[in-house]
PDB file of C-alpha atoms and ligand atoms in Angstrom:
ATOM      1  CA  UNK A 216      -5.132  18.663  23.573  1.00 94.00           C
ATOM      2  CA  UNK A 217      -1.671  17.562  22.524  1.00 97.00           C
ATOM      3  CA  UNK A 218      -1.771  14.562  20.194  1.00 98.00           C
ATOM      4  CA  UNK A 219       1.213  12.985  18.465  1.00 98.00           C
ATOM      5  CA  UNK A 220       0.502  11.857  14.914  1.00 99.00           C
ATOM      6  CA  UNK A 221       2.835  10.184  12.468  1.00 98.00           C
ATOM      7  CA  UNK A 222       3.190   9.155   8.880  1.00 98.00           C
ATOM      8  CA  UNK A 223       5.140   6.027   7.893  1.00 98.00           C
ATOM      9  CA  UNK A 224       6.590   5.858   4.387  1.00 98.00           C
ATOM     10  CA  UNK A 225       8.408   2.847   2.949  1.00 98.00           C
ATOM     11  CA  UNK A 226       8.723   0.722  -0.196  1.00 98.00           C
ATOM     12  CA  UNK A 227       6.855  -2.576   0.097  1.00 98.00           C
ATOM     13  CA  UNK A 228       8.180  -5.463  -2.020  1.00 98.00           C
ATOM     14  CA  UNK A 229       5.532  -6.948  -4.289  1.00 98.00           C
ATOM     15  CA  UNK A 230       4.181 -10.281  -2.916  1.00 98.00           C
ATOM     16  CA  UNK A 231       6.786 -10.401  -0.113  1.00 98.00           C
ATOM     17  CA  UNK A 232       4.536 -10.317   2.931  1.00 98.00           C
ATOM     18  CA  UNK A 233       7.232 -11.342   5.432  1.00 98.00           C
ATOM     19  CA  UNK A 234       9.600  -8.606   4.274  1.00 98.00           C
ATOM     20  CA  UNK A 235       6.868  -5.972   4.319  1.00 98.00           C
ATOM     21  CA  UNK A 236       5.554  -6.866   7.780  1.00 98.00           C
ATOM     22  CA  UNK A 237       9.095  -6.921   9.204  1.00 98.00           C
ATOM     23  CA  UNK A 238       9.937  -3.605   7.571  1.00 98.00           C
ATOM     24  CA  UNK A 239       6.888  -1.927   9.111  1.00 98.00           C
ATOM     25  CA  UNK A 240       7.630  -3.498  12.492  1.00 98.00           C
ATOM     26  CA  UNK A 241      11.221  -2.265  12.397  1.00 98.00           C
ATOM     27  CA  UNK A 242      10.192   1.259  11.423  1.00 98.00           C
ATOM     28  CA  UNK A 243       7.408   1.475  14.015  1.00 98.00           C
ATOM     29  CA  UNK A 244       8.905  -0.204  17.088  1.00 98.00           C
ATOM     30  CA  UNK A 245      11.166   2.711  18.129  1.00 98.00           C
ATOM     31  CA  UNK A 246       8.450   5.356  17.601  1.00 98.00           C
ATOM     32  CA  UNK A 247       6.076   6.700  20.244  1.00 98.00           C
ATOM     33  CA  UNK A 248       2.897   8.377  19.006  1.00 98.00           C
ATOM     34  CA  UNK A 249      -0.877   8.415  19.472  1.00 98.00           C
ATOM     35  CA  UNK A 250      -1.744   7.692  15.821  1.00 99.00           C
ATOM     36  CA  UNK A 251       0.374   6.576  12.854  1.00 99.00           C
ATOM     37  CA  UNK A 252      -0.825   6.185   9.243  1.00 99.00           C
ATOM     38  CA  UNK A 253       0.815   3.735   6.798  1.00 99.00           C
ATOM     39  CA  UNK A 254       0.493   3.205   3.009  1.00 99.00           C
ATOM     40  CA  UNK A 255      -2.179   1.431   0.963  1.00 98.00           C
ATOM     41  CA  UNK A 256      -1.751  -2.351   0.370  1.00 98.00           C
ATOM     42  CA  UNK A 257       1.238  -2.215   2.699  1.00 98.00           C
ATOM     43  CA  UNK A 258       1.788  -5.949   3.202  1.00 98.00           C
ATOM     44  CA  UNK A 259       1.069  -7.187  -0.332  1.00 98.00           C
ATOM     45  CA  UNK A 260       2.432  -4.537  -2.681  1.00 98.00           C
ATOM     46  CA  UNK A 261       0.307  -2.910  -5.372  1.00 98.00           C
ATOM     47  CA  UNK A 262       0.848  -4.068  -8.934  1.00 98.00           C
ATOM     48  CA  UNK A 263      -1.385  -7.113  -9.373  1.00 97.00           C
ATOM     49  CA  UNK A 264      -1.769  -8.683 -12.794  1.00 95.00           C
ATOM     50  CA  UNK A 265      -4.773 -10.885 -12.154  1.00 96.00           C
ATOM     51  CA  UNK A 266      -7.288 -11.979  -9.529  1.00 96.00           C
ATOM     52  CA  UNK A 267      -5.288 -15.102  -8.734  1.00 97.00           C
ATOM     53  CA  UNK A 268      -2.379 -13.008  -7.464  1.00 98.00           C
ATOM     54  CA  UNK A 269      -4.717 -10.851  -5.395  1.00 98.00           C
ATOM     55  CA  UNK A 270      -6.428 -13.935  -3.966  1.00 97.00           C
ATOM     56  CA  UNK A 271      -3.066 -15.213  -2.718  1.00 97.00           C
ATOM     57  CA  UNK A 272      -2.187 -11.891  -1.070  1.00 97.00           C
ATOM     58  CA  UNK A 273      -5.564 -11.044   0.443  1.00 98.00           C
ATOM     59  CA  UNK A 274      -6.421 -11.521   4.092  1.00 98.00           C
ATOM     60  CA  UNK A 275      -9.158 -11.329   6.685  1.00 98.00           C
ATOM     61  CA  UNK A 276      -9.642  -8.074   8.577  1.00 97.00           C
ATOM     62  CA  UNK A 277     -10.019 -10.039  11.825  1.00 94.00           C
ATOM     63  CA  UNK A 278      -7.144 -12.493  11.894  1.00 94.00           C
ATOM     64  CA  UNK A 279      -4.991 -11.864   8.808  1.00 98.00           C
ATOM     65  CA  UNK A 280      -1.268 -11.122   9.091  1.00 98.00           C
ATOM     66  CA  UNK A 281      -1.797  -7.331   8.974  1.00 98.00           C
ATOM     67  CA  UNK A 282      -4.468  -7.376  11.704  1.00 98.00           C
ATOM     68  CA  UNK A 283      -2.269  -9.638  13.868  1.00 98.00           C
ATOM     69  CA  UNK A 284       0.827  -7.444  13.576  1.00 98.00           C
ATOM     70  CA  UNK A 285      -1.012  -4.194  14.214  1.00 98.00           C
ATOM     71  CA  UNK A 286      -3.103  -5.527  17.109  1.00 98.00           C
ATOM     72  CA  UNK A 287       0.135  -6.531  18.815  1.00 98.00           C
ATOM     73  CA  UNK A 288       1.906  -3.255  18.031  1.00 98.00           C
ATOM     74  CA  UNK A 289      -1.115  -1.153  19.064  1.00 98.00           C
ATOM     75  CA  UNK A 290      -1.201  -2.820  22.467  1.00 98.00           C
ATOM     76  CA  UNK A 291       2.566  -2.794  23.061  1.00 98.00           C
ATOM     77  CA  UNK A 292       3.095   0.779  21.855  1.00 98.00           C
ATOM     78  CA  UNK A 293      -0.253   2.202  23.045  1.00 98.00           C
ATOM     79  CA  UNK A 294      -0.729   3.636  19.539  1.00 99.00           C
ATOM     80  CA  UNK A 295      -3.586   3.665  17.025  1.00 99.00           C
ATOM     81  CA  UNK A 296      -2.596   2.696  13.459  1.00 99.00           C
ATOM     82  CA  UNK A 297      -4.280   3.084  10.083  1.00 99.00           C
ATOM     83  CA  UNK A 298      -2.883   0.759   7.411  1.00 99.00           C
ATOM     84  CA  UNK A 299      -3.980  -0.346   3.946  1.00 98.00           C
ATOM     85  CA  UNK A 300      -4.461  -4.048   3.155  1.00 98.00           C
ATOM     86  CA  UNK A 301      -5.927  -6.398   0.549  1.00 98.00           C
ATOM     87  CA  UNK A 302      -9.108  -7.602   2.219  1.00 98.00           C
ATOM     88  CA  UNK A 303     -10.800 -10.920   1.549  1.00 98.00           C
ATOM     89  CA  UNK A 304     -14.422 -11.021   2.693  1.00 97.00           C
ATOM     90  CA  UNK A 305     -16.890 -13.710   1.551  1.00 93.00           C
ATOM     91  CA  UNK A 306     -14.831 -14.467  -1.566  1.00 92.00           C
ATOM     92  CA  UNK A 307     -14.801 -10.809  -2.503  1.00 97.00           C
ATOM     93  CA  UNK A 308     -11.680  -8.626  -2.548  1.00 98.00           C
ATOM     94  CA  UNK A 309     -11.546  -5.056  -1.369  1.00 98.00           C
ATOM     95  CA  UNK A 310      -8.769  -2.474  -1.286  1.00 98.00           C
ATOM     96  CA  UNK A 311      -9.258  -1.608   2.380  1.00 98.00           C
ATOM     97  CA  UNK A 312      -7.820   0.284   5.302  1.00 99.00           C
ATOM     98  CA  UNK A 313      -8.040  -0.717   8.950  1.00 98.00           C
ATOM     99  CA  UNK A 314      -7.884   1.426  12.060  1.00 98.00           C
ATOM    100  CA  UNK A 315      -6.403  -0.655  14.872  1.00 98.00           C
ATOM    101  CA  UNK A 316      -6.577   0.688  18.427  1.00 98.00           C
ATOM    102  CA  UNK A 317      -4.644  -0.135  21.627  1.00 98.00           C
ATOM    103  CA  UNK A 318      -7.837  -1.635  23.142  1.00 98.00           C
ATOM    104  CA  UNK A 319      -7.904  -4.219  20.313  1.00 97.00           C
ATOM    105  CA  UNK A 320     -10.792  -2.644  18.382  1.00 98.00           C
ATOM    106  CA  UNK A 321     -10.522  -2.720  14.575  1.00 98.00           C
ATOM    107  CA  UNK A 322     -12.550  -0.636  12.110  1.00 98.00           C
ATOM    108  CA  UNK A 323     -12.593  -1.090   8.329  1.00 98.00           C
ATOM    109  CA  UNK A 324     -12.998   1.220   5.358  1.00 98.00           C
ATOM    110  CA  UNK A 325     -13.202  -0.176   1.798  1.00 98.00           C
ATOM    111  CA  UNK A 326     -11.856   2.075  -0.993  1.00 99.00           C
ATOM    112  CA  UNK A 327     -14.727   3.752  -2.794  1.00 98.00           C
ATOM    113  CA  UNK A 328     -13.000   5.090  -5.925  1.00 98.00           C
ATOM    114  CA  UNK A 329     -10.890   2.357  -7.509  1.00 98.00           C
ATOM    115  CA  UNK A 330      -7.960   3.506  -9.660  1.00 98.00           C
ATOM    116  CA  UNK A 331      -7.108   2.235 -13.160  1.00 97.00           C
ATOM    117  CA  UNK A 332      -6.753  -1.595 -13.298  1.00 97.00           C
ATOM    118  CA  UNK A 333      -7.823  -2.000  -9.672  1.00 98.00           C
ATOM    119  CA  UNK A 334     -11.296  -2.052 -11.231  1.00 98.00           C
ATOM    120  CA  UNK A 335     -10.420  -5.433 -12.760  1.00 97.00           C
ATOM    121  CA  UNK A 336      -9.728  -7.223  -9.452  1.00 96.00           C
ATOM    122  CA  UNK A 337     -11.177  -5.302  -6.554  1.00 98.00           C
ATOM    123  CA  UNK A 338     -14.837  -4.802  -5.671  1.00 98.00           C
ATOM    124  CA  UNK A 339     -15.825  -1.147  -5.274  1.00 98.00           C
ATOM    125  CA  UNK A 340     -15.953  -0.402  -1.558  1.00 98.00           C
ATOM    126  CA  UNK A 341     -19.333  -0.786   0.140  1.00 98.00           C
ATOM    127  CA  UNK A 342     -18.658   0.586   3.617  1.00 98.00           C
ATOM    128  CA  UNK A 343     -19.344   4.233   2.837  1.00 98.00           C
ATOM    129  CA  UNK A 344     -17.647   6.926   4.874  1.00 98.00           C
ATOM    130  CA  UNK A 345     -17.893   6.485   8.623  1.00 98.00           C
ATOM    131  CA  UNK A 346     -16.165   8.075  11.561  1.00 98.00           C
ATOM    132  CA  UNK A 347     -14.322   5.930  14.084  1.00 98.00           C
ATOM    133  CA  UNK A 348     -12.655   6.709  17.375  1.00 98.00           C
ATOM    134  CA  UNK A 349      -8.893   6.322  17.671  1.00 98.00           C
ATOM    135  CA  UNK A 350      -6.873   6.530  20.892  1.00 98.00           C
ATOM    136  CA  UNK A 351      -8.256   9.157  23.312  1.00 98.00           C
ATOM    137  CA  UNK A 352     -11.507   9.394  21.358  1.00 98.00           C
ATOM    138  CA  UNK A 353     -10.118  11.333  18.402  1.00 98.00           C
ATOM    139  CA  UNK A 354     -12.490  11.215  15.430  1.00 98.00           C
ATOM    140  CA  UNK A 355     -10.901   9.515  12.437  1.00 98.00           C
ATOM    141  CA  UNK A 356     -12.175   9.313   8.879  1.00 98.00           C
ATOM    142  CA  UNK A 357     -10.453   6.989   6.424  1.00 99.00           C
ATOM    143  CA  UNK A 358     -10.084   7.248   2.677  1.00 98.00           C
ATOM    144  CA  UNK A 359      -7.703   5.335   0.394  1.00 99.00           C
ATOM    145  CA  UNK A 360      -5.497   6.878  -2.289  1.00 98.00           C
ATOM    146  CA  UNK A 361      -7.557   7.772  -5.410  1.00 98.00           C
ATOM    147  CA  UNK A 362     -10.517   8.778  -3.235  1.00 98.00           C
ATOM    148  CA  UNK A 363      -8.625  12.100  -3.088  1.00 98.00           C
ATOM    149  CA  UNK A 364      -9.728  13.170  -6.576  1.00 98.00           C
ATOM    150  CA  UNK A 365     -13.395  13.071  -5.566  1.00 98.00           C
ATOM    151  CA  UNK A 366     -13.819  15.956  -3.104  1.00 98.00           C
ATOM    152  CA  UNK A 367     -17.073  14.372  -1.929  1.00 98.00           C
ATOM    153  CA  UNK A 368     -15.085  11.703  -0.035  1.00 98.00           C
ATOM    154  CA  UNK A 369     -13.224  14.109   2.250  1.00 98.00           C
ATOM    155  CA  UNK A 370     -16.271  16.375   2.478  1.00 98.00           C
ATOM    156  CA  UNK A 371     -18.499  13.534   3.660  1.00 98.00           C
ATOM    157  CA  UNK A 372     -15.957  12.520   6.299  1.00 98.00           C
ATOM    158  CA  UNK A 373     -15.578  16.114   7.492  1.00 98.00           C
ATOM    159  CA  UNK A 374     -19.340  16.728   7.627  1.00 98.00           C
ATOM    160  CA  UNK A 375     -19.648  13.575   9.729  1.00 98.00           C
ATOM    161  CA  UNK A 376     -17.149  14.953  12.217  1.00 98.00           C
ATOM    162  CA  UNK A 377     -13.701  13.721  11.210  1.00 99.00           C
ATOM    163  CA  UNK A 378     -10.949  15.659  12.956  1.00 99.00           C
ATOM    164  CA  UNK A 379      -8.213  13.757  11.124  1.00 99.00           C
ATOM    165  CA  UNK A 380      -8.513  12.155   7.679  1.00 99.00           C
ATOM    166  CA  UNK A 381      -6.184   9.157   7.529  1.00 99.00           C
ATOM    167  CA  UNK A 382      -5.242   8.484   3.917  1.00 99.00           C
ATOM    168  CA  UNK A 383      -3.184   5.369   3.097  1.00 99.00           C
ATOM    169  CA  UNK A 384      -1.937   5.730  -0.477  1.00 98.00           C
ATOM    170  CA  UNK A 385       0.131   4.283  -3.327  1.00 98.00           C
ATOM    171  CA  UNK A 386       0.314   7.414  -5.460  1.00 98.00           C
ATOM    172  CA  UNK A 387       1.514   7.442  -9.058  1.00 97.00           C
ATOM    173  CA  UNK A 388      -0.073  10.634 -10.432  1.00 96.00           C
ATOM    174  CA  UNK A 389       1.619  13.927  -9.507  1.00 96.00           C
ATOM    175  CA  UNK A 390      -1.301  15.906  -8.033  1.00 98.00           C
ATOM    176  CA  UNK A 391      -2.516  14.354  -4.817  1.00 98.00           C
ATOM    177  CA  UNK A 392      -0.123  15.873  -2.294  1.00 98.00           C
ATOM    178  CA  UNK A 393      -1.064  19.387  -3.438  1.00 98.00           C
ATOM    179  CA  UNK A 394      -4.761  18.517  -3.710  1.00 98.00           C
ATOM    180  CA  UNK A 395      -4.850  17.235  -0.132  1.00 98.00           C
ATOM    181  CA  UNK A 396      -3.783  20.687   1.049  1.00 98.00           C
ATOM    182  CA  UNK A 397      -7.039  21.947  -0.475  1.00 98.00           C
ATOM    183  CA  UNK A 398      -9.053  19.079   1.046  1.00 98.00           C
ATOM    184  CA  UNK A 399      -7.725  20.155   4.442  1.00 98.00           C
ATOM    185  CA  UNK A 400      -8.453  23.853   3.861  1.00 98.00           C
ATOM    186  CA  UNK A 401     -11.962  23.448   2.433  1.00 98.00           C
ATOM    187  CA  UNK A 402     -12.967  21.088   5.240  1.00 98.00           C
ATOM    188  CA  UNK A 403     -10.833  22.563   8.035  1.00 98.00           C
ATOM    189  CA  UNK A 404      -9.479  19.125   8.995  1.00 98.00           C
ATOM    190  CA  UNK A 405      -6.087  17.523   9.498  1.00 99.00           C
ATOM    191  CA  UNK A 406      -5.098  15.099   6.755  1.00 99.00           C
ATOM    192  CA  UNK A 407      -2.367  12.486   6.896  1.00 99.00           C
ATOM    193  CA  UNK A 408      -1.425  11.020   3.521  1.00 99.00           C
ATOM    194  CA  UNK A 409       0.915   8.029   3.885  1.00 99.00           C
ATOM    195  CA  UNK A 410       2.355   7.220   0.487  1.00 98.00           C
ATOM    196  CA  UNK A 411       4.892   4.590  -0.527  1.00 98.00           C
ATOM    197  CA  UNK A 412       8.201   4.858  -2.353  1.00 98.00           C
ATOM    198  CA  UNK A 413       9.928   2.756  -4.970  1.00 98.00           C
ATOM    199  CA  UNK A 414       9.186   1.082  -8.288  1.00 98.00           C
ATOM    200  CA  UNK A 415       7.228  -2.134  -8.786  1.00 98.00           C
ATOM    201  CA  UNK A 416       7.451  -4.449 -11.773  1.00 97.00           C
ATOM    202  CA  UNK A 417       5.162  -7.331 -12.642  1.00 97.00           C
ATOM    203  CA  UNK A 418       5.455  -9.002 -16.072  1.00 94.00           C
ATOM    204  CA  UNK A 419       5.660  -6.074 -18.536  1.00 94.00           C
ATOM    205  CA  UNK A 420       4.083  -3.551 -16.143  1.00 96.00           C
ATOM    206  CA  UNK A 421       5.982  -0.996 -14.096  1.00 97.00           C
ATOM    207  CA  UNK A 422       4.873   1.733 -11.685  1.00 98.00           C
ATOM    208  CA  UNK A 423       6.878   4.296  -9.723  1.00 98.00           C
ATOM    209  CA  UNK A 424       5.375   5.718  -6.559  1.00 98.00           C
ATOM    210  CA  UNK A 425       5.862   9.326  -5.581  1.00 98.00           C
ATOM    211  CA  UNK A 426       6.554   9.324  -1.806  1.00 98.00           C
ATOM    212  CA  UNK A 427       6.195  12.806  -0.301  1.00 98.00           C
ATOM    213  CA  UNK A 428       3.957  11.567   2.487  1.00 98.00           C
ATOM    214  CA  UNK A 429       2.612  14.454   4.499  1.00 98.00           C
ATOM    215  CA  UNK A 430       0.692  15.819   7.468  1.00 99.00           C
ATOM    216  CA  UNK A 431      -1.479  18.891   6.751  1.00 99.00           C
ATOM    217  CA  UNK A 432      -3.300  21.058   9.292  1.00 98.00           C
ATOM    218  CA  UNK A 433      -6.790  22.653   8.918  1.00 98.00           C
ATOM    219  CA  UNK A 434      -5.219  25.851   7.576  1.00 98.00           C
ATOM    220  CA  UNK A 435      -3.532  23.907   4.778  1.00 98.00           C
ATOM    221  CA  UNK A 436      -0.060  24.220   6.255  1.00 98.00           C
ATOM    222  CA  UNK A 437       2.351  21.381   5.559  1.00 98.00           C
ATOM    223  CA  UNK A 438       3.440  20.294   9.035  1.00 98.00           C
ATOM    224  CA  UNK A 439       5.536  17.406   7.726  1.00 98.00           C
ATOM    225  CA  UNK A 440       6.434  16.241   4.262  1.00 98.00           C
ATOM    226  CA  UNK A 441       8.924  13.477   3.476  1.00 98.00           C
ATOM    227  CA  UNK A 442      10.898  13.367   0.233  1.00 98.00           C
ATOM    228  CA  UNK A 443      10.186  11.035  -2.714  1.00 98.00           C
ATOM    229  CA  UNK A 444      12.528   8.252  -1.607  1.00 97.00           C
ATOM    230  CA  UNK A 445      13.077   8.071   2.144  1.00 98.00           C
ATOM    231  CA  UNK A 446      11.760   5.251   4.314  1.00 98.00           C
ATOM    232  CA  UNK A 447      10.915   6.621   7.729  1.00 98.00           C
ATOM    233  CA  UNK A 448       8.289   7.647  10.254  1.00 98.00           C
ATOM    234  CA  UNK A 449       7.784  11.380  10.806  1.00 98.00           C
ATOM    235  CA  UNK A 450       5.930  12.647  13.863  1.00 98.00           C
ATOM    236  CA  UNK A 451       4.161  15.932  14.585  1.00 98.00           C
ATOM    237  CA  UNK A 452       2.354  17.187  17.653  1.00 98.00           C
ATOM    238  CA  UNK A 453      -1.095  18.576  16.814  1.00 98.00           C
ATOM    239  CA  UNK A 454      -4.273  19.643  18.584  1.00 98.00           C
ATOM    240  CA  UNK A 455      -7.113  17.690  16.866  1.00 98.00           C
ATOM    241  CA  UNK A 456      -9.660  20.092  18.392  1.00 98.00           C
ATOM    242  CA  UNK A 457      -8.469  22.762  15.929  1.00 98.00           C
ATOM    243  CA  UNK A 458     -10.493  20.811  13.365  1.00 98.00           C
ATOM    244  CA  UNK A 459     -13.715  21.528  15.273  1.00 98.00           C
ATOM    245  CA  UNK A 460     -13.538  25.220  14.289  1.00 98.00           C
ATOM    246  CA  UNK A 461     -14.911  25.557  10.765  1.00 98.00           C
ATOM    247  CA  UNK A 462     -14.431  29.307  10.495  1.00 98.00           C
ATOM    248  CA  UNK A 463     -12.200  30.510   7.635  1.00 96.00           C
ATOM    249  CA  UNK A 464     -12.748  34.115   8.838  1.00 97.00           C
ATOM    250  CA  UNK A 465     -14.923  35.530  11.607  1.00 98.00           C
ATOM    251  CA  UNK A 466     -17.664  35.955   8.975  1.00 98.00           C
ATOM    252  CA  UNK A 467     -17.213  32.668   7.083  1.00 98.00           C
ATOM    253  CA  UNK A 468     -17.958  29.186   8.348  1.00 98.00           C
ATOM    254  CA  UNK A 469     -17.215  26.565   5.677  1.00 98.00           C
ATOM    255  CA  UNK A 470     -19.940  24.273   6.996  1.00 98.00           C
ATOM    256  CA  UNK A 471     -22.828  26.498   8.101  1.00 98.00           C
ATOM    257  CA  UNK A 472     -22.345  28.879   5.135  1.00 98.00           C
ATOM    258  CA  UNK A 473     -22.867  26.067   2.627  1.00 98.00           C
ATOM    259  CA  UNK A 474     -25.782  26.916   0.327  1.00 98.00           C
ATOM    260  CA  UNK A 475     -26.824  23.398  -0.546  1.00 97.00           C
ATOM    261  CA  UNK A 476     -29.915  24.637  -2.422  1.00 97.00           C
ATOM    262  CA  UNK A 477     -27.529  26.170  -4.999  1.00 98.00           C
ATOM    263  CA  UNK A 478     -25.458  23.051  -5.639  1.00 96.00           C
ATOM    264  CA  UNK A 479     -26.311  20.368  -8.173  1.00 93.00           C
ATOM    265  CA  UNK A 480     -24.322  17.356  -7.002  1.00 85.00           C
TER     266      UNK A 480
HETATM  267  C1  ACM B 125      -4.177   4.698  -6.299  1.00 91.06           C
HETATM  268  O1  ACM B 125      -5.372   4.892  -6.046  1.00 91.06           O
HETATM  269  N1  ACM B 125      -3.496   3.742  -5.712  1.00 91.06           N
HETATM  270  C2  ACM B 125      -3.470   5.571  -7.255  1.00 91.06           C
END
């Protein structure tokens, strides 16, 4: 099956929701694809200093500004999107990702492994790792940024049947892009890491994000990788069914050869 997937990289402006939504709209409108992944916290920016700031930027997964924009785009463009957003649910705040489909369905994942000061304002995610169907029934697993450093996250998604791991990110450490090659190899899945670019400042804090968004196939080959700075959408044609074959060699299946009785996890 031919399936067009994309990764959208840009530099959100902290607390400037209108700018960020318009920027994503402008980047996405000319692009035709089946599935496109965007960065973590794409409409709000990343570098919060307190819960009050997060409260102001957070939104409902049903009818917030991010859900509204992507529902409209998904229908108009006949594309599934995965995008990170600051979720408000029952007066709790999660660092979440939503999968939005052309038929209007929306599925949510809440970041399991919070990074650094995120622990001060976000609740640890409580959704667990589930598989959802994107356009044409392709099996999508979502994780958000720092989930990458815990191999259990990608493993759980792959064992549950993910063909593509959609990975909205705001990366600041230097290792993730290389590590995700391994996540793809050890699980024989596609991974799409959508990172952001740019530097954010808030009071005396400053963070620079590493770009280099990428699409990796189940053999760990880099199909697409952007540079550290560019703002664009890159598209690749893949066959998601390649992820159903878990054989690393004719004698080695990375799922059925697992010797779980030997592991102490
Ligand atoms: C991160 O989890 N945003 C580094």
